[in-house]
Amino acid sequence: MMSQITNEGLILACSAIGAGIAMIAGVGPGIGQGIAAGHGAAAVGRNPGAKGNIMSTMLLGQAVAETTGLYGFAVAIILLFANPLLGKL
Amino acid sequence: MGTGMLSRSMFLSQEVDIGITGYFHFEIAGQTLWITTTHVSLLIVVIALSVFALFANRAIKKANPDDVPGPFLNVLELLVELIDNLTKANMGKRGVRFSNYIGTLFAVILVCNISGLFGLRPPTADYGVTLPLALVTFVLIHYNGFKYEKAGHVTKLFQPVLLTPINIIGEVATPLSMSLRLFGNILSGTVMMGLLYGLIPKLIQAFLWPVFGVLHVYFDVFSGAIQAYVFCMLTMVFIAQNFPEDEAQG
């Protein structure tokens, strides 16, 4: 059974698993963006006049926090569509 | 095997199409260069923006200062004032002359991002488009750094001597993270829409048009507008960091 698995197939299967694991990186930005949005909502509640400034600051902070998740996404995409490991066979 | 193929063709309406397709290639100095979907989409975006700019230019030239401006002229003035105020609020008095660059950058990135609505593959979902944009920002940051801080721009890196490696990595990481942020956000939207279009059969897609519409609005318009805003915002903030502090708020 195990002998039927080719080297290439093993790399592809493990790359798919690795891509899935890499997307766990999305947990952190999710939590961070949620915290930022919660504090943004609290700030608007305290000072509704500054809604525009709070919104832009919040969006900027969330976009910066999102970068770490996108690094995980980039790794997953590279593993799925531009696999560098297949060339090492 | 036969039934397997049949059931797969029933569920997979078409191949999942999220990658960049090369149309034709040619050789220059031993390098093979491809003309891809990115080039075509970018060309269409540039032509659309140029046509808009030509019409805007004609409308502004014909405008009579004594008349009440028409609807098109009104929208143009609104856009220009929006960009001017944004630049002034973020960069201060010295930054107002950057509003040309910021406005162009914002228009190009925004139209590129929402070009997914018109059936194009967004050009910003290609790392070869976002990295040059971030490198232009990188050059602008350091040009203005040397202009306003002179040699202090280099010695700033060694300020706490122990943190020198971290400072250098931080400077290099700026264009990298800016380009990857734009690229990753737009690519994730493209991948999600491509997977949905590839996995749902055409007949069912026709009945699910409200779902696709909402998803397009979220992934293309909402996400695209936020990323265009964030890219311009970060460009402004990083450039304005180098301005002397006494007049930065002016």
XYZ file of N, CA and C in Angstrom, chain A residues 56-57 59-60 63-67 70-71 73-74 77 81, chain B residues 18 177 180-181 184-185 187-188 191 226-227 229-230 233-234:
90
model
N -10.758 55.909 10.588
C -9.573 55.784 9.738
C -8.404 55.200 10.519
N -8.259 55.611 11.790
C -7.180 55.037 12.600
C -7.388 53.547 12.798
N -9.091 51.425 10.876
C -8.876 50.673 9.639
C -7.393 50.533 9.337
N -6.638 51.614 9.584
C -5.194 51.564 9.337
C -4.539 50.520 10.244
N -5.433 47.034 9.126
C -4.740 46.611 7.912
C -3.304 46.230 8.216
N -2.672 46.962 9.143
C -1.299 46.608 9.504
C -1.283 45.276 10.247
N -2.264 45.055 11.115
C -2.315 43.795 11.865
C -2.573 42.613 10.944
N -3.242 42.903 9.822
C -3.614 41.822 8.911
C -2.397 41.243 8.202
N -1.285 42.006 8.172
C -0.131 41.589 7.372
C 0.390 40.220 7.784
N -1.493 37.583 6.278
C -1.262 37.482 4.835
C 0.065 36.796 4.529
N 1.042 36.877 5.438
C 2.271 36.113 5.223
C 1.948 34.620 5.204
N -0.909 33.352 4.395
C -1.648 33.132 3.149
C -0.687 33.001 1.971
N 0.359 33.848 1.962
C 1.329 33.786 0.859
C 2.040 32.432 0.866
N -0.352 29.830 -0.540
C -0.507 29.951 -1.986
C 0.727 29.423 -2.708
N 0.360 26.506 -5.441
C 0.395 26.837 -6.863
C 1.796 27.016 -7.432
N -7.757 30.709 -11.111
C -7.360 31.823 -10.259
C -5.958 32.284 -10.581
N 6.394 44.591 3.324
C 5.098 44.367 3.971
C 4.005 45.154 3.259
N 3.223 43.166 0.071
C 2.572 41.883 0.376
C 1.168 42.087 0.914
N 0.936 43.194 1.617
C -0.399 43.451 2.166
C -1.410 43.653 1.043
N -1.639 40.317 -1.028
C -2.331 39.246 -0.336
C -3.825 39.492 -0.220
N -4.208 40.729 0.077
C -5.630 41.020 0.220
C -6.374 40.817 -1.076
N -5.338 39.125 -3.749
C -5.254 37.739 -4.204
C -6.233 36.859 -3.437
N -6.401 37.110 -2.122
C -7.325 36.262 -1.364
C -8.747 36.436 -1.883
N -8.891 34.536 -5.171
C -8.913 33.089 -4.962
C -10.283 32.638 -4.487
N -10.592 49.690 0.792
C -9.838 49.813 2.045
C -8.354 49.648 1.790
N -7.985 48.692 0.929
C -6.560 48.484 0.690
C -5.943 49.659 -0.058
N -6.929 52.743 0.179
C -6.821 53.791 1.197
C -5.628 53.549 2.104
N -5.478 52.271 2.531
C -4.402 51.951 3.465
C -3.043 52.149 2.805
N -2.410 55.806 2.659
C -2.231 56.303 4.030
C -0.832 55.975 4.533
N -0.401 54.731 4.344
C 0.922 54.335 4.829
C 2.011 55.076 4.078
